[in-house]
JSON list of C-alpha atoms in Angstrom, two decimals:
[
{"chain": "A", "resi": 233, "resn": "ALA", "atom": "CA", "xyz": [-52.52, 49.60, 5.43]},
{"chain": "A", "resi": 234, "resn": "THR", "atom": "CA", "xyz": [-55.88, 51.20, 6.04]},
{"chain": "A", "resi": 235, "resn": "ASP", "atom": "CA", "xyz": [-56.63, 54.58, 7.61]},
{"chain": "A", "resi": 236, "resn": "ALA", "atom": "CA", "xyz": [-59.59, 55.04, 9.91]},
{"chain": "A", "resi": 237, "resn": "VAL", "atom": "CA", "xyz": [-61.02, 58.51, 10.42]},
{"chain": "A", "resi": 238, "resn": "VAL", "atom": "CA", "xyz": [-63.37, 59.68, 13.14]},
{"chain": "A", "resi": 239, "resn": "PRO", "atom": "CA", "xyz": [-64.72, 63.20, 12.54]},
{"chain": "A", "resi": 240, "resn": "GLY", "atom": "CA", "xyz": [-64.36, 65.62, 15.46]},
{"chain": "A", "resi": 241, "resn": "ASN", "atom": "CA", "xyz": [-68.13, 65.95, 15.89]},
{"chain": "A", "resi": 242, "resn": "ALA", "atom": "CA", "xyz": [-68.93, 62.24, 15.66]},
{"chain": "A", "resi": 243, "resn": "LEU", "atom": "CA", "xyz": [-70.13, 61.79, 19.24]},
{"chain": "A", "resi": 244, "resn": "ALA", "atom": "CA", "xyz": [-73.72, 63.08, 19.23]},
{"chain": "A", "resi": 245, "resn": "GLY", "atom": "CA", "xyz": [-72.63, 66.31, 17.63]},
{"chain": "A", "resi": 246, "resn": "ASN", "atom": "CA", "xyz": [-70.56, 67.20, 20.70]},
{"chain": "A", "resi": 247, "resn": "GLN", "atom": "CA", "xyz": [-67.36, 68.85, 19.64]},
{"chain": "A", "resi": 248, "resn": "GLY", "atom": "CA", "xyz": [-66.32, 69.14, 23.29]},
{"chain": "A", "resi": 249, "resn": "VAL", "atom": "CA", "xyz": [-64.83, 65.62, 23.19]},
{"chain": "A", "resi": 250, "resn": "LEU", "atom": "CA", "xyz": [-62.04, 66.87, 20.97]},
{"chain": "A", "resi": 251, "resn": "PRO", "atom": "CA", "xyz": [-60.64, 70.35, 21.50]},
{"chain": "A", "resi": 252, "resn": "ALA", "atom": "CA", "xyz": [-61.31, 71.32, 17.92]},
{"chain": "A", "resi": 253, "resn": "ALA", "atom": "CA", "xyz": [-63.49, 69.96, 15.17]},
{"chain": "A", "resi": 254, "resn": "SER", "atom": "CA", "xyz": [-60.56, 67.96, 13.77]},
{"chain": "A", "resi": 255, "resn": "ASN", "atom": "CA", "xyz": [-60.40, 64.39, 12.60]},
{"chain": "A", "resi": 256, "resn": "TYR", "atom": "CA", "xyz": [-58.67, 61.65, 14.62]},
{"chain": "A", "resi": 257, "resn": "VAL", "atom": "CA", "xyz": [-56.70, 59.36, 12.27]},
{"chain": "A", "resi": 258, "resn": "TRP", "atom": "CA", "xyz": [-54.99, 56.04, 13.03]},
{"chain": "A", "resi": 259, "resn": "THR", "atom": "CA", "xyz": [-53.50, 53.35, 10.79]},
{"chain": "A", "resi": 260, "resn": "PHE", "atom": "CA", "xyz": [-53.67, 49.56, 10.91]},
{"chain": "A", "resi": 261, "resn": "THR", "atom": "CA", "xyz": [-52.89, 46.68, 8.54]},
{"chain": "A", "resi": 262, "resn": "THR", "atom": "CA", "xyz": [-55.29, 43.86, 7.77]},
{"chain": "A", "resi": 263, "resn": "ALA", "atom": "CA", "xyz": [-54.16, 40.21, 7.69]},
{"chain": "A", "resi": 264, "resn": "PRO", "atom": "CA", "xyz": [-53.87, 38.51, 4.31]},
{"chain": "A", "resi": 265, "resn": "GLY", "atom": "CA", "xyz": [-56.68, 36.20, 3.24]},
{"chain": "A", "resi": 266, "resn": "LEU", "atom": "CA", "xyz": [-56.48, 32.50, 4.01]},
{"chain": "A", "resi": 267, "resn": "ASP", "atom": "CA", "xyz": [-54.01, 30.51, 1.89]},
{"chain": "A", "resi": 268, "resn": "THR", "atom": "CA", "xyz": [-56.04, 27.94, -0.05]},
{"chain": "A", "resi": 269, "resn": "THR", "atom": "CA", "xyz": [-53.55, 27.38, -2.89]},
{"chain": "A", "resi": 270, "resn": "ARG", "atom": "CA", "xyz": [-52.30, 23.81, -3.11]},
{"chain": "A", "resi": 271, "resn": "PRO", "atom": "CA", "xyz": [-48.51, 23.41, -3.39]},
{"chain": "A", "resi": 272, "resn": "ARG", "atom": "CA", "xyz": [-47.20, 21.93, -6.64]},
{"chain": "A", "resi": 273, "resn": "VAL", "atom": "CA", "xyz": [-44.03, 20.10, -7.67]},
{"chain": "A", "resi": 274, "resn": "ILE", "atom": "CA", "xyz": [-42.15, 22.26, -10.18]},
{"chain": "A", "resi": 275, "resn": "THR", "atom": "CA", "xyz": [-39.03, 20.14, -10.87]},
{"chain": "A", "resi": 276, "resn": "THR", "atom": "CA", "xyz": [-37.81, 16.64, -10.14]},
{"chain": "A", "resi": 277, "resn": "VAL", "atom": "CA", "xyz": [-34.56, 14.69, -10.28]},
{"chain": "A", "resi": 278, "resn": "PRO", "atom": "CA", "xyz": [-34.62, 12.55, -12.31]},
{"chain": "A", "resi": 279, "resn": "VAL", "atom": "CA", "xyz": [-36.71, 14.79, -14.51]},
{"chain": "A", "resi": 280, "resn": "THR", "atom": "CA", "xyz": [-40.42, 14.03, -14.93]},
{"chain": "A", "resi": 281, "resn": "SER", "atom": "CA", "xyz": [-41.07, 13.06, -18.54]},
{"chain": "A", "resi": 282, "resn": "SER", "atom": "CA", "xyz": [-43.10, 10.60, -20.55]},
{"chain": "A", "resi": 283, "resn": "PRO", "atom": "CA", "xyz": [-41.79, 8.03, -20.91]},
{"chain": "A", "resi": 284, "resn": "GLY", "atom": "CA", "xyz": [-39.59, 8.40, -17.84]},
{"chain": "A", "resi": 285, "resn": "PRO", "atom": "CA", "xyz": [-35.88, 9.05, -18.34]},
{"chain": "A", "resi": 286, "resn": "ILE", "atom": "CA", "xyz": [-33.55, 6.12, -18.90]},
{"chain": "A", "resi": 287, "resn": "ASN", "atom": "CA", "xyz": [-29.88, 5.56, -18.03]},
{"chain": "A", "resi": 288, "resn": "VAL", "atom": "CA", "xyz": [-30.23, 7.28, -14.66]},
{"chain": "A", "resi": 289, "resn": "ALA", "atom": "CA", "xyz": [-27.19, 6.67, -12.45]},
{"chain": "A", "resi": 290, "resn": "THR", "atom": "CA", "xyz": [-27.78, 3.96, -9.85]},
{"chain": "A", "resi": 291, "resn": "ASN", "atom": "CA", "xyz": [-26.51, 6.24, -7.07]},
{"chain": "A", "resi": 292, "resn": "THR", "atom": "CA", "xyz": [-28.87, 9.13, -7.85]},
{"chain": "A", "resi": 293, "resn": "ALA", "atom": "CA", "xyz": [-30.67, 10.90, -5.03]},
{"chain": "A", "resi": 294, "resn": "ILE", "atom": "CA", "xyz": [-34.31, 11.52, -6.01]},
{"chain": "A", "resi": 295, "resn": "SER", "atom": "CA", "xyz": [-35.75, 14.97, -5.35]},
{"chain": "A", "resi": 296, "resn": "ALA", "atom": "CA", "xyz": [-38.74, 17.23, -5.90]},
{"chain": "A", "resi": 297, "resn": "ALA", "atom": "CA", "xyz": [-38.88, 21.04, -5.64]},
{"chain": "A", "resi": 298, "resn": "PHE", "atom": "CA", "xyz": [-42.10, 22.79, -4.59]},
{"chain": "A", "resi": 299, "resn": "THR", "atom": "CA", "xyz": [-43.78, 26.07, -5.55]},
{"chain": "A", "resi": 300, "resn": "GLU", "atom": "CA", "xyz": [-43.86, 27.22, -1.92]},
{"chain": "A", "resi": 301, "resn": "PRO", "atom": "CA", "xyz": [-42.47, 26.37, 1.52]},
{"chain": "A", "resi": 302, "resn": "MET", "atom": "CA", "xyz": [-43.74, 23.07, 2.87]},
{"chain": "A", "resi": 303, "resn": "ALA", "atom": "CA", "xyz": [-44.47, 21.83, 6.40]},
{"chain": "A", "resi": 304, "resn": "ALA", "atom": "CA", "xyz": [-41.21, 19.96, 7.00]},
{"chain": "A", "resi": 305, "resn": "LEU", "atom": "CA", "xyz": [-42.76, 17.35, 9.29]},
{"chain": "A", "resi": 306, "resn": "THR", "atom": "CA", "xyz": [-45.11, 16.25, 6.50]},
{"chain": "A", "resi": 307, "resn": "LEU", "atom": "CA", "xyz": [-42.18, 15.29, 4.26]},
{"chain": "A", "resi": 308, "resn": "ASN", "atom": "CA", "xyz": [-40.91, 11.92, 5.45]},
{"chain": "A", "resi": 309, "resn": "ALA", "atom": "CA", "xyz": [-40.52, 8.26, 4.44]},
{"chain": "A", "resi": 310, "resn": "ALA", "atom": "CA", "xyz": [-44.31, 7.84, 4.47]},
{"chain": "A", "resi": 311, "resn": "SER", "atom": "CA", "xyz": [-45.06, 10.81, 2.19]},
{"chain": "A", "resi": 312, "resn": "PHE", "atom": "CA", "xyz": [-42.08, 10.44, -0.21]},
{"chain": "A", "resi": 313, "resn": "THR", "atom": "CA", "xyz": [-41.59, 6.88, -1.41]},
{"chain": "A", "resi": 314, "resn": "LEU", "atom": "CA", "xyz": [-39.59, 5.04, -4.03]},
{"chain": "A", "resi": 315, "resn": "THR", "atom": "CA", "xyz": [-40.58, 1.61, -5.36]},
{"chain": "A", "resi": 316, "resn": "GLY", "atom": "CA", "xyz": [-38.95, -0.75, -7.81]},
{"chain": "A", "resi": 317, "resn": "PRO", "atom": "CA", "xyz": [-38.81, -3.15, -9.35]},
{"chain": "A", "resi": 318, "resn": "GLY", "atom": "CA", "xyz": [-42.60, -3.14, -9.41]},
{"chain": "A", "resi": 319, "resn": "LEU", "atom": "CA", "xyz": [-44.12, -2.29, -6.03]},
{"chain": "A", "resi": 320, "resn": "THR", "atom": "CA", "xyz": [-41.06, -3.30, -3.98]},
{"chain": "A", "resi": 321, "resn": "PRO", "atom": "CA", "xyz": [-40.33, -0.46, -1.52]},
{"chain": "A", "resi": 322, "resn": "VAL", "atom": "CA", "xyz": [-36.84, 1.04, -1.58]},
{"chain": "A", "resi": 323, "resn": "LEU", "atom": "CA", "xyz": [-35.44, 1.92, 1.83]},
{"chain": "A", "resi": 324, "resn": "GLY", "atom": "CA", "xyz": [-33.92, 5.35, 2.22]},
{"chain": "A", "resi": 325, "resn": "SER", "atom": "CA", "xyz": [-33.88, 8.63, 4.09]},
{"chain": "A", "resi": 326, "resn": "VAL", "atom": "CA", "xyz": [-35.89, 11.78, 3.40]},
{"chain": "A", "resi": 327, "resn": "THR", "atom": "CA", "xyz": [-34.68, 15.33, 4.04]},
{"chain": "A", "resi": 328, "resn": "TYR", "atom": "CA", "xyz": [-36.27, 18.71, 3.34]},
{"chain": "A", "resi": 329, "resn": "ALA", "atom": "CA", "xyz": [-34.66, 22.14, 2.98]},
{"chain": "A", "resi": 330, "resn": "SER", "atom": "CA", "xyz": [-35.17, 25.25, 0.83]},
{"chain": "A", "resi": 331, "resn": "GLN", "atom": "CA", "xyz": [-38.42, 23.98, -0.72]},
{"chain": "A", "resi": 332, "resn": "VAL", "atom": "CA", "xyz": [-36.74, 20.75, -1.95]},
{"chain": "A", "resi": 333, "resn": "VAL", "atom": "CA", "xyz": [-37.36, 17.25, -0.60]},
{"chain": "A", "resi": 334, "resn": "VAL", "atom": "CA", "xyz": [-34.69, 14.59, -1.23]},
{"chain": "A", "resi": 335, "resn": "PHE", "atom": "CA", "xyz": [-35.01, 10.80, -1.04]},
{"chain": "A", "resi": 336, "resn": "LYS", "atom": "CA", "xyz": [-31.58, 9.18, -0.68]},
{"chain": "A", "resi": 337, "resn": "PRO", "atom": "CA", "xyz": [-31.73, 5.40, -1.20]},
{"chain": "A", "resi": 338, "resn": "ALA", "atom": "CA", "xyz": [-30.02, 3.37, 1.55]},
{"chain": "A", "resi": 339, "resn": "ALA", "atom": "CA", "xyz": [-28.23, 1.31, -1.12]},
{"chain": "A", "resi": 340, "resn": "VAL", "atom": "CA", "xyz": [-27.30, 1.71, -4.77]},
{"chain": "A", "resi": 341, "resn": "LEU", "atom": "CA", "xyz": [-30.31, 1.16, -7.03]},
{"chain": "A", "resi": 342, "resn": "VAL", "atom": "CA", "xyz": [-30.44, -1.96, -9.21]},
{"chain": "A", "resi": 343, "resn": "ALA", "atom": "CA", "xyz": [-29.09, -1.40, -12.72]},
{"chain": "A", "resi": 344, "resn": "GLY", "atom": "CA", "xyz": [-31.55, -1.56, -15.64]},
{"chain": "A", "resi": 345, "resn": "THR", "atom": "CA", "xyz": [-34.61, -1.24, -13.38]},
{"chain": "A", "resi": 346, "resn": "THR", "atom": "CA", "xyz": [-37.67, 1.02, -13.57]},
{"chain": "A", "resi": 347, "resn": "TYR", "atom": "CA", "xyz": [-38.48, 2.90, -10.37]},
{"chain": "A", "resi": 348, "resn": "THR", "atom": "CA", "xyz": [-41.52, 4.95, -9.35]},
{"chain": "A", "resi": 349, "resn": "ALA", "atom": "CA", "xyz": [-41.14, 7.98, -7.07]},
{"chain": "A", "resi": 350, "resn": "THR", "atom": "CA", "xyz": [-44.23, 9.31, -5.27]},
{"chain": "A", "resi": 351, "resn": "VAL", "atom": "CA", "xyz": [-44.86, 12.39, -3.14]},
{"chain": "A", "resi": 352, "resn": "THR", "atom": "CA", "xyz": [-48.27, 11.82, -1.53]},
{"chain": "A", "resi": 353, "resn": "THR", "atom": "CA", "xyz": [-51.03, 14.16, -0.42]},
{"chain": "A", "resi": 354, "resn": "ALA", "atom": "CA", "xyz": [-49.74, 13.73, 3.14]},
{"chain": "A", "resi": 355, "resn": "ALA", "atom": "CA", "xyz": [-47.24, 16.46, 2.14]},
{"chain": "A", "resi": 356, "resn": "THR", "atom": "CA", "xyz": [-48.71, 19.89, 2.92]},
{"chain": "A", "resi": 357, "resn": "ASP", "atom": "CA", "xyz": [-47.67, 23.51, 2.76]},
{"chain": "A", "resi": 358, "resn": "LEU", "atom": "CA", "xyz": [-47.40, 25.70, 5.85]},
{"chain": "A", "resi": 359, "resn": "ALA", "atom": "CA", "xyz": [-51.14, 26.49, 5.69]},
{"chain": "A", "resi": 360, "resn": "GLY", "atom": "CA", "xyz": [-52.05, 22.77, 5.66]},
{"chain": "A", "resi": 361, "resn": "ASN", "atom": "CA", "xyz": [-52.98, 22.62, 1.95]},
{"chain": "A", "resi": 362, "resn": "GLN", "atom": "CA", "xyz": [-52.37, 19.15, 0.49]},
{"chain": "A", "resi": 363, "resn": "LEU", "atom": "CA", "xyz": [-50.24, 18.58, -2.61]},
{"chain": "A", "resi": 364, "resn": "ALA", "atom": "CA", "xyz": [-51.84, 19.27, -6.01]},
{"chain": "A", "resi": 365, "resn": "GLY", "atom": "CA", "xyz": [-50.03, 16.35, -7.70]},
{"chain": "A", "resi": 366, "resn": "ASN", "atom": "CA", "xyz": [-49.69, 15.76, -11.45]},
{"chain": "A", "resi": 367, "resn": "GLN", "atom": "CA", "xyz": [-53.12, 17.12, -12.32]},
{"chain": "A", "resi": 368, "resn": "PRO", "atom": "CA", "xyz": [-53.84, 20.30, -14.29]},
{"chain": "A", "resi": 369, "resn": "PRO", "atom": "CA", "xyz": [-53.66, 23.45, -12.10]},
{"chain": "A", "resi": 370, "resn": "ALA", "atom": "CA", "xyz": [-57.38, 24.19, -12.56]},
{"chain": "A", "resi": 371, "resn": "LEU", "atom": "CA", "xyz": [-58.48, 21.02, -10.75]},
{"chain": "A", "resi": 372, "resn": "PRO", "atom": "CA", "xyz": [-59.04, 21.65, -7.02]},
{"chain": "A", "resi": 373, "resn": "ALA", "atom": "CA", "xyz": [-58.58, 18.12, -5.65]},
{"chain": "A", "resi": 374, "resn": "ALA", "atom": "CA", "xyz": [-55.43, 17.00, -3.86]},
{"chain": "A", "resi": 375, "resn": "SER", "atom": "CA", "xyz": [-53.50, 14.16, -5.51]},
{"chain": "A", "resi": 376, "resn": "ASN", "atom": "CA", "xyz": [-50.15, 12.40, -5.41]},
{"chain": "A", "resi": 377, "resn": "TYR", "atom": "CA", "xyz": [-47.23, 13.50, -7.60]},
{"chain": "A", "resi": 378, "resn": "VAL", "atom": "CA", "xyz": [-45.83, 10.39, -9.35]},
{"chain": "A", "resi": 379, "resn": "TRP", "atom": "CA", "xyz": [-42.96, 9.95, -11.81]},
{"chain": "A", "resi": 380, "resn": "THR", "atom": "CA", "xyz": [-40.88, 7.04, -13.13]},
{"chain": "A", "resi": 381, "resn": "PHE", "atom": "CA", "xyz": [-37.33, 6.56, -14.34]},
{"chain": "A", "resi": 382, "resn": "THR", "atom": "CA", "xyz": [-35.07, 3.67, -15.36]},
{"chain": "A", "resi": 383, "resn": "THR", "atom": "CA", "xyz": [-31.54, 3.18, -14.11]},
{"chain": "A", "resi": 384, "resn": "ALA", "atom": "CA", "xyz": [-28.61, 2.61, -16.45]},
{"chain": "A", "resi": 385, "resn": "ALA", "atom": "CA", "xyz": [-28.18, -0.99, -17.59]},
{"chain": "A", "resi": 386, "resn": "LEU", "atom": "CA", "xyz": [-24.48, -1.08, -16.74]},
{"chain": "A", "resi": 387, "resn": "VAL", "atom": "CA", "xyz": [-22.81, -0.04, -13.54]},
{"chain": "A", "resi": 388, "resn": "VAL", "atom": "CA", "xyz": [-20.05, 2.38, -14.50]},
{"chain": "A", "resi": 389, "resn": "THR", "atom": "CA", "xyz": [-16.93, 2.35, -12.38]},
{"chain": "A", "resi": 390, "resn": "PRO", "atom": "CA", "xyz": [-15.16, 5.70, -12.54]},
{"chain": "A", "resi": 391, "resn": "PRO", "atom": "CA", "xyz": [-11.46, 5.65, -13.42]},
{"chain": "A", "resi": 392, "resn": "THR", "atom": "CA", "xyz": [-8.90, 6.15, -10.67]},
{"chain": "A", "resi": 393, "resn": "ILE", "atom": "CA", "xyz": [-5.51, 7.85, -10.67]},
{"chain": "A", "resi": 394, "resn": "THR", "atom": "CA", "xyz": [-2.76, 5.25, -10.33]},
{"chain": "A", "resi": 395, "resn": "LEU", "atom": "CA", "xyz": [0.37, 7.45, -10.47]},
{"chain": "A", "resi": 396, "resn": "THR", "atom": "CA", "xyz": [1.18, 11.15, -10.28]},
{"chain": "A", "resi": 397, "resn": "ASN", "atom": "CA", "xyz": [4.29, 13.14, -11.10]},
{"chain": "A", "resi": 398, "resn": "PRO", "atom": "CA", "xyz": [5.33, 14.76, -8.86]},
{"chain": "A", "resi": 399, "resn": "ILE", "atom": "CA", "xyz": [4.09, 12.39, -6.18]},
{"chain": "A", "resi": 400, "resn": "ASN", "atom": "CA", "xyz": [1.46, 13.52, -3.66]},
{"chain": "A", "resi": 401, "resn": "LEU", "atom": "CA", "xyz": [2.83, 15.88, -0.98]},
{"chain": "A", "resi": 402, "resn": "ALA", "atom": "CA", "xyz": [6.21, 16.22, -2.74]},
{"chain": "A", "resi": 403, "resn": "THR", "atom": "CA", "xyz": [8.34, 19.15, -1.61]},
{"chain": "A", "resi": 404, "resn": "GLY", "atom": "CA", "xyz": [11.06, 21.07, -3.44]},
{"chain": "A", "resi": 405, "resn": "VAL", "atom": "CA", "xyz": [9.43, 20.52, -6.87]},
{"chain": "A", "resi": 406, "resn": "LEU", "atom": "CA", "xyz": [11.02, 22.69, -9.57]},
{"chain": "A", "resi": 407, "resn": "LEU", "atom": "CA", "xyz": [8.84, 25.42, -11.06]},
{"chain": "A", "resi": 408, "resn": "ASN", "atom": "CA", "xyz": [9.29, 24.00, -14.59]},
{"chain": "A", "resi": 409, "resn": "ALA", "atom": "CA", "xyz": [8.79, 20.33, -13.61]},
{"chain": "A", "resi": 410, "resn": "ALA", "atom": "CA", "xyz": [6.41, 18.22, -15.72]},
{"chain": "A", "resi": 411, "resn": "VAL", "atom": "CA", "xyz": [3.09, 17.53, -14.00]},
{"chain": "A", "resi": 412, "resn": "ASN", "atom": "CA", "xyz": [1.04, 14.52, -15.08]},
{"chain": "A", "resi": 413, "resn": "ALA", "atom": "CA", "xyz": [-1.21, 11.69, -13.88]},
{"chain": "A", "resi": 414, "resn": "ASN", "atom": "CA", "xyz": [-1.79, 8.11, -15.02]},
{"chain": "A", "resi": 415, "resn": "PHE", "atom": "CA", "xyz": [-5.37, 6.73, -14.97]},
{"chain": "A", "resi": 416, "resn": "SER", "atom": "CA", "xyz": [-6.58, 3.16, -14.43]},
{"chain": "A", "resi": 417, "resn": "GLU", "atom": "CA", "xyz": [-8.15, 3.14, -17.89]},
{"chain": "A", "resi": 418, "resn": "ALA", "atom": "CA", "xyz": [-7.83, 4.93, -21.22]}
]
């Protein structure tokens, strides 16, 4: 906030404008400067590393978290893509909430395959600044954020429960009754 002061005798030395030679004070707040800081990706799932992570589950949703709120309409299937194997596009849906964009593949990813996730410079923050990408923070140019990962070679089927004691929805079970479950595998 800034105070502005007009002395009582400011108008051509005429103190008759104000009843006394007192100052008139009012307060106002200036707007912040323009936002020119490019948004950055701070975390990804799967994690960004070199080389990219391996043994990623084939049903993983891919996500990126940003340093600041983004313009939601700029985060879509055109600005957040997944390809693999090679340059083959993966179909999926893109959602954005709480500074995190998520790409959910339409089908389970292929086991033992390397994928490339990309958030392009079409993604902008609320001020219209394009993404800073994987470049060092000191560089001013916009660029894509790109990372790779490899899915697990084997598709793992989780075990299921085949039998419970007492049975599901049983009534009148004694307080000291044995409780156990049998699984489909050891």
